[in-house]
Every structure is written in C-alpha cells, then in structure tokens.
Amino acid sequence: MGTDAGNLAEMRIKKGIGVSPGVAIAPAVVMDTEEFDIPMRHVPVDHAQAELARLVKAADVSKREILDLRARTVERIGQETASIFDFHLGLLEDKVLHQKISDTILGGNVTAEYAVATVLRGYAKEFLGMPQYLAERVKDIYDIEKRLLRNLTGQRHESLAHLTKDVIVLARDLTPSQTAGMDRNHIRGLAIDAGGQTSHTAIVARALGIPAVVGLNDVTAEASAGDSIIIDGTRGVVVIDPDSETLANYEQYAIQQVEFIHSLDALRDLPATTRDGHEITLLGNIEFPSEVRTVLEKGGQGVGLYRTEFLYLGSDVEPTEEDHYKAYCQVLEECQGRPVVIRTLDLGADKYTQSRARVPERNPMLGCRSIRFCLQNLVMFKTQIRAILRAGVGAKVSMMFPLITNLMELRQAKSIVRDVIEDLEEEGIEHRPDMPIGIMVETPSAALQCDAAAKEVDFFSIGTNDLIQYTLAVDRGNEKVASLFSAANPAVLHLLRDVIRSGLRHDVPVSVCGEMAADPLFTMPLLGMGLKTFSCAPPALPEIKKMIRSVTMEQSLQVARKVMNFESDKEVLNFLHAAARKVLPAAWPD
Ligand code: PEP
Ligand code: MG
C-alpha cells in the first residue's frame, strides 16, 4: 500500500489550477478508478516487491469481500444466484492469472494498478472472442478488475460520508453534488485530474472553503491511498510524499495564510469604500440557502447571485413549487431585508440534465442549457417563476435570466413572467408583480447588444465564467485547454468595459458575478472601468473588501486605462500582479 512505499517514495510536485485557496496537509483517499484508464507508471526497481505485496493484500481483501457478499446472497436470495461469485473467487485464486500480473509488475517495474488493468483487460479481450456463454463472463472480469483496483487505490467515494480522520480527496472528477455533499469536517482538500478554473466543482469547493487544485491530469495515477499530500490551492500546487523540508515550509506557510485570513476578519463591519471615498457594494454568490449565513459573516451586503439549479442536485425528483418557495423564503429571511438576486434555473451543460439525459448532447455547453432549457420546459419554468414572485412579497428581491443570447429570448421570458402574474392574480395568490428583472451578460452576443437590452431590463450582471468560455471558445471545465481560459484576455476586457459603460450610459446598474469578481488581481481594473457592484463566493469577500479599501479610484482608473492597451493576457497579468502586489503584498506570496 501507499504507506508502505511511503517511506521510500520520492517527493513529486504537480502543477494544476488553484481554484480554492488555502493550504491543506493530510493523507490521500483516491476515489474510484473505475471510469478511466490506468496510465503506465514505473516504480523504482527496489519498489517492485512492495507492489507485489500490495497486490497480494488487495487480492486478499477482495476475496474476503466476495465471500461476504456470497454469504449474504445465499441468505437473501439463494444458493443458485450466489454461485455467480464462484467465478470471481476462482479468478482471484487463479495461479496463472496471479503469475501473469506479478510478471507484469516485475518485468516492467510498473505499479500493481497498471499490471492488474493490463492483464485483466487482456483476459477480457480473449473472452470476448469465445462462444457466447463464455463471452458473457467479460462483465465478471471487469467486475474483478474494478474491485482489485478499488482495493489497491483506497476507499470508494461512498465511504467519504463516514470519515473519522482528516483526508485529502484525489479524484478523476467530481460532480457538483458530490462536492456539495462532502464532509467538511474531515475533507481538508481536493486534488482533481479534470476541470478548469470555473468548473462547477471548483465553484462549490470555493463556496465550501475547501482548498482545491484541479486540472492535474493524472494525480490519481501518481498517488496512492495513504500517501502524504499537500494541497496549495492558492498557488495551484499538489505535493505527493513531501520531504521533511517541504513539509516544514508548508506548515509555516499555512500558518501565515491563516493569520492573513484572520487579519481580514476585522474588516467585516467596515464599508467597502475606496481610500478616496467611493462606496462599492459587495454581495455574495450562493448555491444553497445555508450559505447566506457565511455571506453575512464575511461582510457581504446581500446576495448578488443565487444559483437556484442547485435545488435539483442531490435529489432524484423535480422540486415542487413549494420546494422552490421554501428555499427562497429561507434565503430572504436570513438576508433580513438585504437585496437578493434569484437567478432562474441554469440547468444543462455540466449541471444536472446531462447526467440524467438518455441521449447526452454532443456539445452541451452550446446546447439546450439555461434559459433555452427553461423556454423548452415551460411547466418547470413557470413553477419556478410562481415561487419567486410569491416569495418576493415585501422583500428586496430581483429575478435574473441566465445565458441570454438575443432579445427575443428576453422578451419571451418576460412575457412568461407576465402570464404567471396573470395566473396568480386570477387565483388570488399574493405575489410581487413589479419585481425588477435583469439578465446575465455572459455571452458575447449579449455583451454586444447590451445597449438595446438596457432599454428592456432593470440590471445587468456579467457572468465572466461563461463570457470567457464563449468569447475565447474554451470549455470552462476542460483541463486540456485550461491555460487558455483567461479573464485577462484583451477581448474579454474590452467586452467587460463596453458592458459596464453601456450600463452607466443607460442608468442600468451593472454587477460582475463571475469568478473574476472574486480575484483581487482584477479588483482595480474593474473599479477603474466603473464597476460599482461585485458579487463573489463568500470566502473571497474579505479579501476583495481589503483590496477595495487599499486603493483609490484614481489609481484604479489608471490601471484600467493601462490594461486596455496591452495585446496579450501575459502582459495584462504581469502588469496587474505588479500593481496588486504593491497595494496588498500579503495576498501575493512569492
Ligand atoms: C458565470 O457564468 O460567470 C456565472 C456566474 O454563472 P455560472 O458560473 O453559474 O455559469
Ligand atoms: Mg454562467
């Protein structure tokens, strides 16, 4: 197992994308390896025996599991059905198979995982070429492969719900609901092979304040269960089996980070005002009603983005009008009169619908997501709108439509709101008929048409996560193109500036609610462009406030002017780093 080899193992440093800041140090739990290929990984010659020992141990555990399963099946269903496990047991005890796996480990100095996957997949191929009754055994071979791999790499994700000690979770990928359901008391950090800066897993990790690095490509293949792991979510680094010096340095760095974060607590009740007196509004993004408390604790002045589609995650049944209504009332009640922007369902793409679709879309980010999905599912859309209008009575609440790409969609959505208002009036149900309605500007087409849209909405909220994705043609969740996903790209900055200016011209309030608002590197240019409202994940609020309180509007105007003249994101980033480090050195450690 990893711990046996741990004493001998060499430190490995992996660079990914830091998506949730902070440092965590704990042993690894590697989640299911079932769904992906096991890449070849060599081990030093003197480790091969340790790999053999891991194999024997995993085979023993697997055998015990199957015997247990067999006994329970006999008891519940009967002897006949239980006999399917005899094939599994026979395979596990097969000396020829064992020899083949051992030879693969010793012959190539590879990991036990790689040897198991290679040999068993070879077996499976052979069986496929056999008569039908034997070819059906392929499923059993895959089953054994999965079981052995699981026992080699560590616990299954189900057991993450019952942790008794601190761990760092290593996974190929996580769904937003898996991340959301994590035991915050014991899961100290996440290291994920897949994903980019604004993947929804990253967003939830940030919301929960769990340090996380994504886009690591193969961390699950590089590390084994029990290995000592450092996650540096601030710098996007994962260290496997750190040496004692690295460990000591990180322990020291973790203390400094905690001190910096604590130093920000003092700002909680102070206004987000620039040094020369310009007042800025700081709001929080939430996915769950329970997050309102954190928004307020972190000094947020309300909720600038409530991602209501998270009501759908973790549940197999569609939320009813009452489910929606209750969740919105809870948010509004906890906000105690502060403003709340409820975004209508942004289902589709990587959220909910694809995982349940019988025929997944070929290109879901460009498919039936968001407002498009709602406009095609009117019963569901109207159910939500009814709940929002009902919950809005006497509250400071606005409704926002996501992913608008043309004015027709906006007009259609508004006409549905009018229909729902008529229905509620006819039914004599109390509601809020004059609720402000805004749109997310998160597609280049919306950004380019914002002058026209400004005449038909009460506010804009710029969703930089999608705006960057669609402007730069970079899938926000794909680690292979993650380095191209950049808020500093001049095309993105020009679109942002134009939308903010359009809002100012038409007297339509503009906020930014994408992750860019949570990055202190961009606070100055956004202020300089004229942005008055930032909405970000609650843990980021204190640092953004600190940044706002550390600069003047004059300084910010100069920074904004300067960045508009650069021709590459590298130049923009270099310039912004230098400018931000000057005003807040503690936030940018060397
Ligand atoms: C965005 O796209 O920037 C945004 C805030 O919405 P989401 O991340 O939920 O798509
Ligand atoms: Mg979006």
Coordinates of C-alpha atoms and ligand atoms in Angstrom, one line a residue:
M1 CA 0.0 0.0 0.0
G2 CA 1.0 3.6 -0.4
T3 CA 2.0 3.9 3.3
D4 CA 4.5 1.0 2.9
A5 CA 6.1 2.5 0.0
G6 CA 5.7 6.0 1.5
N7 CA 9.0 5.9 3.4
L8 CA 10.9 5.1 0.3
A9 CA 8.8 7.2 -2.1
E10 CA 10.2 10.3 -3.7
M11 CA 8.5 13.7 -3.4
R12 CA 6.6 14.6 -6.5
I13 CA 5.3 18.1 -7.3
K14 CA 2.4 18.6 -9.6
K15 CA 1.1 21.8 -11.0
G16 CA -2.6 22.4 -11.7
I17 CA -5.1 25.2 -11.4
G18 CA -5.6 26.5 -7.9
V19 CA -9.4 27.1 -7.7
S20 CA -10.0 27.4 -4.0
P21 CA -7.3 29.0 -1.9
G22 CA -5.6 27.7 1.3
V23 CA -3.1 25.0 2.3
A24 CA -4.1 21.5 3.5
I25 CA -1.9 18.7 4.6
A26 CA -3.3 15.1 5.1
P27 CA -3.2 11.6 3.8
A28 CA -4.8 10.8 0.4
V29 CA -8.0 9.0 -0.3
V30 CA -8.2 8.1 -4.0
M31 CA -11.7 7.9 -5.4
D32 CA -13.0 5.3 -7.8
T33 CA -10.7 4.5 -10.7
E34 CA -13.4 2.6 -12.4
E35 CA -14.2 5.0 -15.1
F36 CA -10.9 5.8 -16.5
D37 CA -7.7 4.3 -17.9
I38 CA -4.8 3.5 -15.6
P39 CA -1.8 5.1 -17.2
M40 CA 1.5 3.2 -17.1
R41 CA 3.6 4.4 -14.1
H42 CA 7.0 3.0 -13.4
V43 CA 8.3 2.4 -9.9
P44 CA 12.0 2.2 -8.9
V45 CA 13.4 -1.4 -9.2
D46 CA 13.5 -1.8 -5.4
H47 CA 9.8 -0.9 -5.1
A48 CA 8.6 -3.8 -7.3
Q49 CA 8.4 -6.1 -4.3
A50 CA 6.3 -3.6 -2.4
E51 CA 4.0 -3.5 -5.4
L52 CA 3.7 -7.3 -5.3
A53 CA 2.9 -7.1 -1.6
R54 CA 0.2 -4.5 -2.4
L55 CA -1.3 -6.9 -5.0
V56 CA -1.4 -9.8 -2.5
K57 CA -3.1 -7.6 0.1
A58 CA -5.6 -6.2 -2.4
A59 CA -6.4 -9.8 -3.6
D60 CA -6.9 -10.9 0.0
V61 CA -9.3 -8.0 0.8
S62 CA -11.2 -8.6 -2.5
K63 CA -11.6 -12.3 -1.7
R64 CA -12.9 -11.5 1.8
E65 CA -15.4 -9.0 0.3
I66 CA -16.6 -11.6 -2.2
L67 CA -17.0 -14.3 0.4
D68 CA -19.0 -11.9 2.5
L69 CA -21.2 -10.9 -0.5
R70 CA -21.7 -14.6 -1.4
A71 CA -22.8 -15.5 2.1
R72 CA -25.3 -12.6 2.2
T73 CA -26.6 -13.5 -1.2
V74 CA -27.2 -17.2 -0.2
E75 CA -29.1 -15.9 2.8
R76 CA -31.2 -13.4 1.0
I77 CA -31.7 -14.9 -2.5
G78 CA -30.4 -18.5 -2.5
Q79 CA -27.6 -20.7 -3.4
E80 CA -28.1 -20.6 -7.2
T81 CA -27.7 -16.9 -7.6
A82 CA -24.8 -16.8 -5.2
S83 CA -22.9 -19.2 -7.4
I84 CA -22.0 -16.3 -9.8
F85 CA -19.4 -15.3 -7.1
D86 CA -17.7 -18.6 -7.6
F87 CA -16.3 -17.4 -10.9
H88 CA -15.0 -14.3 -9.2
L89 CA -13.4 -16.3 -6.4
G90 CA -11.9 -18.8 -8.9
L91 CA -10.4 -15.9 -10.9
L92 CA -8.9 -14.3 -7.8
E93 CA -7.4 -17.7 -6.8
D94 CA -6.2 -18.5 -10.3
K95 CA -2.4 -19.0 -10.0
V96 CA -1.8 -18.4 -13.7
L97 CA -3.5 -15.0 -13.5
H98 CA -1.6 -14.1 -10.4
Q99 CA 1.6 -15.1 -12.1
K100 CA 0.8 -13.0 -15.1
I101 CA 0.2 -9.9 -13.0
S102 CA 3.3 -10.5 -11.0
D103 CA 5.4 -10.9 -14.1
T104 CA 4.0 -7.7 -15.5
I105 CA 5.0 -5.8 -12.3
L106 CA 8.5 -7.3 -12.1
G107 CA 9.1 -7.3 -15.9
G108 CA 8.3 -3.7 -16.4
N109 CA 8.7 -2.2 -12.9
V110 CA 5.2 -0.9 -13.1
T111 CA 2.5 -0.2 -10.5
A112 CA 0.2 -3.0 -9.3
E113 CA -2.7 -1.0 -10.7
Y114 CA -1.3 -0.9 -14.1
A115 CA -0.4 -4.6 -14.1
V116 CA -4.0 -5.5 -12.9
A117 CA -5.6 -3.4 -15.5
T118 CA -3.4 -4.6 -18.4
V119 CA -3.7 -8.3 -17.6
L120 CA -7.4 -8.3 -16.8
R121 CA -8.3 -6.3 -19.8
G122 CA -6.2 -8.7 -21.9
Y123 CA -8.3 -11.6 -20.4
A124 CA -11.5 -9.8 -21.2
K125 CA -10.5 -9.4 -24.8
E126 CA -9.8 -13.2 -25.0
F127 CA -13.2 -14.0 -23.5
L128 CA -14.9 -11.7 -26.0
G129 CA -13.7 -13.9 -28.8
M130 CA -15.1 -17.1 -27.2
P131 CA -18.6 -18.7 -27.6
Q132 CA -21.5 -16.6 -26.3
Y133 CA -21.8 -18.3 -22.9
L134 CA -18.1 -17.5 -22.1
A135 CA -18.1 -14.1 -23.7
E136 CA -20.7 -13.1 -21.1
R137 CA -18.1 -13.6 -18.4
V138 CA -16.4 -10.4 -19.6
K139 CA -18.6 -8.4 -17.3
D140 CA -17.4 -10.5 -14.4
I141 CA -13.8 -9.9 -15.4
Y142 CA -14.4 -6.2 -15.4
D143 CA -16.0 -6.5 -12.0
I144 CA -13.0 -8.2 -10.6
E145 CA -10.7 -5.6 -12.1
K146 CA -12.7 -2.8 -10.5
R147 CA -12.7 -4.5 -7.2
L148 CA -8.9 -5.1 -7.2
L149 CA -8.3 -1.5 -8.4
R150 CA -10.5 -0.1 -5.7
N151 CA -8.7 -2.1 -3.1
L152 CA -5.3 -1.0 -4.4
T153 CA -6.2 2.7 -4.6
G154 CA -8.2 3.1 -1.5
Q155 CA -11.7 3.8 -0.4
R156 CA -14.7 4.2 -2.5
H157 CA -16.4 7.5 -2.5
E158 CA -19.4 6.2 -0.6
S159 CA -17.2 5.8 2.4
L160 CA -16.3 9.5 2.2
A161 CA -19.6 10.1 4.1
H162 CA -18.2 8.2 7.1
L163 CA -14.8 9.6 7.6
T164 CA -13.2 9.5 11.0
K165 CA -10.0 11.3 10.2
D166 CA -8.8 14.1 8.0
V167 CA -8.1 13.3 4.4
I168 CA -7.4 14.9 1.0
V169 CA -9.6 13.6 -1.7
L170 CA -8.0 12.7 -5.1
A171 CA -10.4 12.1 -7.9
R172 CA -10.6 12.0 -11.6
D173 CA -13.6 14.3 -11.4
L174 CA -16.4 15.1 -9.1
T175 CA -20.0 16.1 -9.8
P176 CA -21.1 19.3 -8.2
S177 CA -23.4 17.3 -5.9
Q178 CA -20.6 15.0 -4.8
T179 CA -18.6 18.1 -3.9
A180 CA -21.5 19.6 -2.2
G181 CA -22.2 16.5 -0.1
M182 CA -18.7 16.3 1.3
D183 CA -17.9 16.0 5.0
R184 CA -16.4 19.4 5.6
N185 CA -15.1 18.3 9.0
H186 CA -12.7 15.7 7.5
I187 CA -12.2 16.6 3.9
R188 CA -9.3 19.0 4.0
G189 CA -8.6 19.4 0.3
L190 CA -9.3 18.3 -3.2
A191 CA -6.9 17.3 -6.0
I192 CA -8.7 16.7 -9.2
D193 CA -7.5 15.4 -12.6
A194 CA -10.1 17.1 -14.6
G195 CA -11.6 20.6 -14.7
G196 CA -10.8 24.2 -15.0
Q197 CA -10.9 27.5 -13.1
T198 CA -14.7 27.9 -13.3
S199 CA -15.9 24.3 -13.5
H200 CA -18.9 23.9 -11.2
T201 CA -16.9 21.5 -8.9
A202 CA -14.4 24.4 -8.5
I203 CA -17.2 26.8 -7.6
V204 CA -18.7 24.5 -5.0
A205 CA -15.2 23.8 -3.5
R206 CA -14.7 27.5 -3.1
A207 CA -18.1 28.0 -1.6
L208 CA -17.3 25.4 1.0
G209 CA -13.9 26.9 1.6
I210 CA -12.1 23.6 0.8
P211 CA -8.6 24.2 -0.7
A212 CA -8.7 22.7 -4.2
V213 CA -6.5 22.2 -7.2
V214 CA -8.0 21.0 -10.5
G215 CA -6.7 20.3 -14.0
L216 CA -3.9 18.0 -12.6
N217 CA -4.4 15.4 -15.4
D218 CA -3.1 12.3 -13.6
V219 CA -2.8 12.9 -9.9
T220 CA -5.0 9.9 -9.2
A221 CA -2.5 7.7 -11.1
E222 CA 0.5 9.3 -9.4
A223 CA -0.6 8.9 -5.8
S224 CA -1.9 6.0 -3.8
A225 CA -4.3 5.9 -0.8
G226 CA -2.5 6.9 2.4
D227 CA 0.2 8.9 0.7
S228 CA 1.0 12.2 2.4
I229 CA -0.3 15.1 0.3
I230 CA 0.0 18.8 0.4
I231 CA -2.6 20.9 -1.4
D232 CA -1.7 24.5 -2.1
G233 CA -4.9 25.9 -3.5
T234 CA -3.5 29.4 -3.7
R235 CA -0.7 28.6 -6.0
G236 CA -2.2 25.5 -7.7
V237 CA 0.3 23.0 -6.5
V238 CA 0.0 19.5 -5.1
V239 CA 2.9 17.8 -3.4
I240 CA 2.9 14.0 -3.1
D241 CA 5.1 12.4 -0.4
P242 CA 6.7 15.7 0.6
D243 CA 10.2 15.6 2.1
S244 CA 10.6 17.0 5.6
E245 CA 11.9 20.4 4.5
T246 CA 9.0 20.9 2.1
L247 CA 6.6 19.8 4.8
A248 CA 8.0 22.2 7.3
N249 CA 7.9 25.1 4.8
Y250 CA 4.3 24.4 4.0
E251 CA 3.3 24.1 7.6
Q252 CA 4.8 27.6 8.1
Y253 CA 3.1 29.0 5.0
A254 CA -0.2 27.5 6.2
I255 CA 0.1 29.4 9.5
Q256 CA 0.8 32.7 7.6
Q257 CA -2.2 32.2 5.4
V258 CA -4.5 31.6 8.4
E259 CA -3.0 34.7 10.0
F260 CA -3.7 36.7 6.8
I261 CA -7.3 35.5 6.6
H262 CA -7.9 36.2 10.3
S263 CA -6.5 39.7 9.9
L264 CA -9.3 40.3 7.3
D265 CA -12.0 39.4 9.9
A266 CA -11.6 42.9 11.3
L267 CA -13.0 44.3 8.1
R268 CA -16.3 42.6 8.5
D269 CA -18.4 45.6 9.6
L270 CA -16.4 48.2 7.7
P271 CA -17.7 49.6 4.4
A272 CA -16.3 48.6 1.1
T273 CA -15.1 52.1 0.3
T274 CA -12.0 53.1 -1.7
R275 CA -9.4 55.2 0.0
D276 CA -10.8 58.3 -1.7
G277 CA -14.4 57.6 -0.5
H278 CA -16.1 55.8 -3.4
E279 CA -18.6 53.3 -2.0
I280 CA -18.8 49.9 -3.6
T281 CA -21.4 47.2 -3.0
L282 CA -20.1 43.7 -2.1
L283 CA -22.6 40.8 -2.5
G284 CA -22.2 37.1 -2.2
N285 CA -22.9 34.2 -4.6
I286 CA -24.8 31.3 -3.1
E287 CA -25.9 27.8 -4.2
F288 CA -27.7 26.8 -1.0
P289 CA -29.8 28.8 1.4
S290 CA -27.5 27.8 4.2
E291 CA -24.7 29.8 2.6
V292 CA -26.4 33.2 3.4
R293 CA -25.0 33.0 6.9
T294 CA -21.4 32.8 5.5
V295 CA -22.1 35.7 3.2
L296 CA -23.2 37.9 6.1
E297 CA -20.3 36.6 8.4
K298 CA -17.9 37.5 5.7
G299 CA -19.3 41.1 5.4
G300 CA -21.5 40.6 2.3
Q301 CA -24.3 43.1 1.9
G302 CA -26.8 40.7 0.3
V303 CA -26.9 38.0 -2.4
G304 CA -25.9 39.0 -5.9
L305 CA -26.4 35.6 -7.4
Y306 CA -28.5 32.7 -6.1
R307 CA -27.8 29.7 -8.3
T308 CA -31.2 28.0 -7.9
E309 CA -30.4 25.0 -10.1
F310 CA -28.6 23.5 -7.1
L311 CA -32.1 22.7 -5.7
Y312 CA -32.0 19.9 -8.3
L313 CA -28.8 18.4 -7.2
G314 CA -28.8 15.6 -4.8
S315 CA -32.5 14.9 -5.4
D316 CA -34.0 12.4 -7.9
V317 CA -37.3 14.2 -8.0
E318 CA -38.1 17.5 -9.5
P319 CA -38.6 20.2 -6.9
T320 CA -42.2 21.3 -6.4
E321 CA -43.4 25.0 -6.3
E322 CA -43.4 24.6 -2.5
D323 CA -39.8 23.4 -2.5
H324 CA -38.7 26.4 -4.5
Y325 CA -40.8 28.7 -2.4
K326 CA -39.5 27.4 0.9
A327 CA -35.9 27.7 -0.3
Y328 CA -36.4 31.3 -1.5
C329 CA -38.2 32.3 1.7
Q330 CA -35.4 30.9 3.7
V331 CA -32.8 32.9 1.8
L332 CA -34.8 36.1 2.0
E333 CA -35.5 35.6 5.7
E334 CA -31.8 35.0 6.5
C335 CA -30.9 38.1 4.4
Q336 CA -33.1 40.3 6.7
G337 CA -34.1 42.9 4.2
R338 CA -30.9 42.9 2.2
P339 CA -31.1 42.5 -1.6
V340 CA -31.2 39.1 -3.2
V341 CA -30.9 38.3 -6.9
I342 CA -32.6 35.0 -7.7
R343 CA -31.3 33.5 -11.0
T344 CA -33.8 31.3 -12.8
L345 CA -32.7 27.8 -13.5
D346 CA -29.4 27.4 -15.2
L347 CA -29.7 23.7 -15.9
G348 CA -27.9 21.9 -18.6
A349 CA -24.3 21.7 -19.7
D350 CA -22.4 20.3 -16.7
K351 CA -25.3 20.7 -14.3
Y352 CA -28.0 18.0 -13.8
T353 CA -29.6 17.5 -17.1
Q354 CA -26.7 15.8 -19.0
S355 CA -26.0 13.3 -16.3
R356 CA -29.7 12.3 -16.4
A357 CA -30.2 12.5 -20.2
R358 CA -31.0 9.4 -22.0
V359 CA -29.1 10.7 -25.0
P360 CA -26.5 13.2 -23.9
E361 CA -25.9 16.2 -26.1
R362 CA -22.9 16.2 -28.3
N363 CA -21.9 19.7 -27.3
P364 CA -23.8 20.6 -24.2
M365 CA -22.1 23.9 -23.5
L366 CA -23.6 25.1 -26.8
G367 CA -26.7 23.1 -26.4
C368 CA -30.0 23.2 -24.6
R369 CA -28.9 24.8 -21.3
S370 CA -30.1 27.6 -19.2
I371 CA -32.8 29.9 -20.5
R372 CA -33.0 27.7 -23.6
F373 CA -33.8 24.7 -21.5
C374 CA -36.4 26.7 -19.5
L375 CA -38.1 28.1 -22.6
Q376 CA -38.5 24.5 -23.8
N377 CA -39.8 23.3 -20.5
L378 CA -42.4 25.8 -19.7
V379 CA -44.2 23.9 -16.9
M380 CA -41.0 23.7 -14.9
F381 CA -40.1 27.3 -15.7
K382 CA -43.5 28.7 -14.7
T383 CA -43.3 26.6 -11.5
Q384 CA -40.1 28.4 -10.5
I385 CA -41.3 31.9 -11.6
R386 CA -44.5 31.4 -9.5
A387 CA -42.4 30.6 -6.5
I388 CA -40.1 33.6 -7.0
L389 CA -43.0 36.0 -7.4
R390 CA -44.7 34.6 -4.3
A391 CA -41.6 34.7 -2.2
G392 CA -40.9 38.3 -3.3
V393 CA -43.8 39.9 -1.4
G394 CA -42.3 42.6 0.8
A395 CA -38.7 41.6 0.0
K396 CA -35.9 43.2 -1.8
V397 CA -35.7 40.6 -4.5
S398 CA -34.9 40.6 -8.2
M399 CA -35.2 37.9 -10.9
M400 CA -32.4 37.3 -13.3
F401 CA -32.3 35.2 -16.6
P402 CA -29.1 33.4 -17.5
L403 CA -27.5 32.9 -20.9
I404 CA -29.5 35.4 -22.9
T405 CA -28.1 35.5 -26.4
N406 CA -30.8 37.5 -28.1
L407 CA -33.6 39.9 -27.3
M408 CA -36.3 37.5 -28.4
E409 CA -35.3 35.2 -25.5
L410 CA -35.5 38.0 -23.1
R411 CA -38.9 39.1 -24.4
Q412 CA -40.3 35.6 -24.3
A413 CA -39.1 35.1 -20.8
K414 CA -40.6 38.4 -19.7
S415 CA -43.9 37.5 -21.3
I416 CA -43.9 34.2 -19.4
V417 CA -43.5 36.2 -16.2
R418 CA -46.5 38.3 -17.2
D419 CA -48.5 35.2 -17.9
V420 CA -47.6 33.8 -14.4
I421 CA -48.5 37.1 -12.8
E422 CA -52.0 37.0 -14.5
D423 CA -52.4 33.4 -13.3
L424 CA -51.5 34.3 -9.7
E425 CA -53.9 37.3 -9.9
E426 CA -56.7 35.1 -11.1
E427 CA -56.1 32.6 -8.4
G428 CA -55.9 35.4 -5.8
I429 CA -52.5 34.3 -4.6
E430 CA -50.3 37.0 -3.1
H431 CA -47.3 37.9 -5.2
R432 CA -44.9 40.7 -6.2
P433 CA -46.0 41.9 -9.7
D434 CA -43.3 44.7 -10.0
M435 CA -40.2 42.6 -9.4
P436 CA -37.1 44.0 -11.1
I437 CA -35.9 41.8 -13.9
G438 CA -32.3 41.6 -15.2
I439 CA -30.2 39.4 -17.3
M440 CA -26.8 37.8 -17.1
V441 CA -24.5 39.1 -19.7
E442 CA -22.4 36.0 -20.2
T443 CA -22.3 35.5 -24.0
P444 CA -20.5 37.8 -26.5
S445 CA -23.8 38.3 -28.3
A446 CA -25.4 39.7 -25.1
A447 CA -22.4 41.9 -24.4
L448 CA -22.5 43.3 -28.0
Q449 CA -26.2 44.0 -27.8
C450 CA -26.3 45.4 -24.3
D451 CA -27.3 48.9 -25.5
A452 CA -30.5 47.5 -26.9
A453 CA -31.0 45.2 -23.9
A454 CA -30.5 48.1 -21.5
K455 CA -33.9 49.5 -22.6
E456 CA -35.7 46.3 -21.5
V457 CA -34.1 45.3 -18.3
D458 CA -33.6 46.7 -14.8
F459 CA -30.0 45.5 -14.3
F460 CA -27.1 43.5 -15.9
S461 CA -24.9 41.0 -14.1
I462 CA -21.8 40.0 -16.0
G463 CA -21.1 36.3 -15.8
T464 CA -17.5 36.2 -16.6
N465 CA -17.2 32.4 -16.3
D466 CA -19.3 31.8 -19.3
L467 CA -18.4 35.1 -21.0
I468 CA -14.8 34.0 -21.1
Q469 CA -15.8 30.5 -22.2
Y470 CA -17.8 31.7 -25.1
T471 CA -15.6 34.6 -26.1
L472 CA -12.4 32.5 -26.2
A473 CA -14.1 29.2 -27.3
V474 CA -12.6 27.5 -24.3
D475 CA -14.6 24.9 -22.4
R476 CA -14.5 26.1 -18.8
G477 CA -14.3 22.6 -17.4
N478 CA -11.7 21.1 -19.7
E479 CA -8.3 20.8 -18.2
K480 CA -6.6 20.4 -21.6
V481 CA -7.4 24.0 -22.6
A482 CA -7.5 25.5 -19.1
S483 CA -4.4 27.6 -19.7
L484 CA -6.3 29.4 -22.5
F485 CA -9.2 30.3 -20.1
S486 CA -8.1 33.8 -19.1
A487 CA -10.0 36.8 -17.7
A488 CA -7.0 38.9 -18.8
N489 CA -7.5 38.2 -22.5
P490 CA -7.9 41.6 -24.1
A491 CA -11.1 40.6 -25.9
V492 CA -12.7 39.7 -22.6
L493 CA -11.5 43.0 -21.1
H494 CA -12.9 45.0 -24.0
L495 CA -16.3 43.3 -23.7
L496 CA -16.4 43.9 -20.0
R497 CA -15.6 47.6 -20.3
D498 CA -18.2 48.1 -23.0
V499 CA -21.0 46.5 -20.9
I500 CA -20.1 48.5 -17.8
R501 CA -20.0 51.7 -19.9
S502 CA -23.3 50.8 -21.5
G503 CA -24.9 50.3 -18.1
L504 CA -23.6 53.7 -17.0
R505 CA -24.9 55.4 -20.2
H506 CA -28.4 53.9 -19.8
D507 CA -28.5 54.2 -16.0
V508 CA -28.8 50.4 -15.7
P509 CA -26.9 49.0 -12.7
V510 CA -24.1 46.5 -13.6
S511 CA -22.5 43.9 -11.4
V512 CA -20.0 41.2 -12.0
C513 CA -20.9 37.8 -10.5
G514 CA -18.4 35.5 -12.3
E515 CA -15.3 34.3 -10.6
M516 CA -13.4 37.3 -11.9
A517 CA -15.1 39.4 -9.2
A518 CA -13.5 37.1 -6.6
D519 CA -10.0 37.6 -7.9
P520 CA -8.3 40.5 -6.2
L521 CA -6.0 40.8 -9.2
F522 CA -8.9 42.3 -11.2
T523 CA -10.4 44.5 -8.5
M524 CA -8.5 47.6 -9.6
P525 CA -9.2 47.3 -13.3
L526 CA -12.9 46.6 -12.7
L527 CA -13.2 49.6 -10.4
G528 CA -11.5 51.7 -13.0
M529 CA -13.9 50.6 -15.6
G530 CA -16.7 51.9 -13.5
L531 CA -18.0 48.8 -11.8
K532 CA -19.9 49.5 -8.6
T533 CA -21.1 46.1 -7.5
F534 CA -19.1 42.9 -7.1
S535 CA -20.7 39.5 -6.3
C536 CA -18.5 36.6 -5.3
A537 CA -18.1 33.4 -3.4
P538 CA -18.4 34.2 0.4
P539 CA -14.8 33.2 1.3
A540 CA -13.5 35.7 -1.2
L541 CA -15.4 38.7 0.2
P542 CA -13.0 39.9 2.9
E543 CA -10.0 39.9 0.5
I544 CA -11.9 41.8 -2.1
K545 CA -13.0 44.3 0.5
K546 CA -9.4 44.7 1.7
M547 CA -8.4 45.4 -1.9
I548 CA -11.1 48.0 -2.4
R549 CA -10.2 49.7 0.8
S550 CA -6.5 49.7 -0.2
V551 CA -6.8 51.6 -3.4
T552 CA -8.0 54.9 -4.7
M553 CA -10.4 55.4 -7.7
E554 CA -7.7 57.5 -9.4
Q555 CA -5.2 54.6 -9.1
S556 CA -7.8 52.2 -10.4
L557 CA -8.7 54.4 -13.4
Q558 CA -5.0 54.4 -14.4
V559 CA -4.8 50.7 -14.1
A560 CA -7.9 50.2 -16.2
R561 CA -6.7 52.6 -18.8
K562 CA -3.3 50.8 -19.0
V563 CA -4.7 47.3 -19.3
M564 CA -6.8 48.2 -22.2
N565 CA -3.7 48.9 -24.2
F566 CA -2.0 45.5 -23.9
E567 CA -2.2 42.9 -26.6
S568 CA -1.8 39.7 -24.7
D569 CA -3.1 38.3 -21.4
K570 CA 0.5 37.7 -20.3
E571 CA 1.3 41.4 -20.4
V572 CA -2.0 42.2 -18.6
L573 CA -1.3 39.6 -15.9
N574 CA 2.3 40.8 -15.4
F575 CA 1.2 44.4 -15.1
L576 CA -1.8 43.5 -12.7
H577 CA 0.4 41.4 -10.5
A578 CA 2.9 44.2 -10.1
A579 CA 0.2 46.7 -9.4
A580 CA -1.7 44.5 -6.9
R581 CA 1.4 43.3 -5.1
K582 CA 2.2 47.0 -4.5
V583 CA -1.0 47.7 -2.7
L584 CA -1.5 44.3 -0.9
P585 CA 1.7 42.3 -0.7
A586 CA 0.3 39.7 1.8
A587 CA -2.1 38.4 -0.8
W588 CA 0.6 37.5 -3.3
P589 CA 3.2 35.4 -1.6
D590 CA 6.4 34.9 -3.7
Ligands
PEP1 C1 -20.9 32.9 -14.9 O1 -21.1 32.2 -16.0 O2 -20.0 33.7 -14.8 C2 -21.8 32.7 -13.8 C3 -21.7 33.5 -12.7 O3 -22.7 31.7 -13.8 P1 -22.3 30.1 -13.6 O4 -20.9 30.0 -13.1 O5 -23.3 29.6 -12.7 O6 -22.5 29.6 -15.0
MG2 MG -22.9 31.3 -16.3

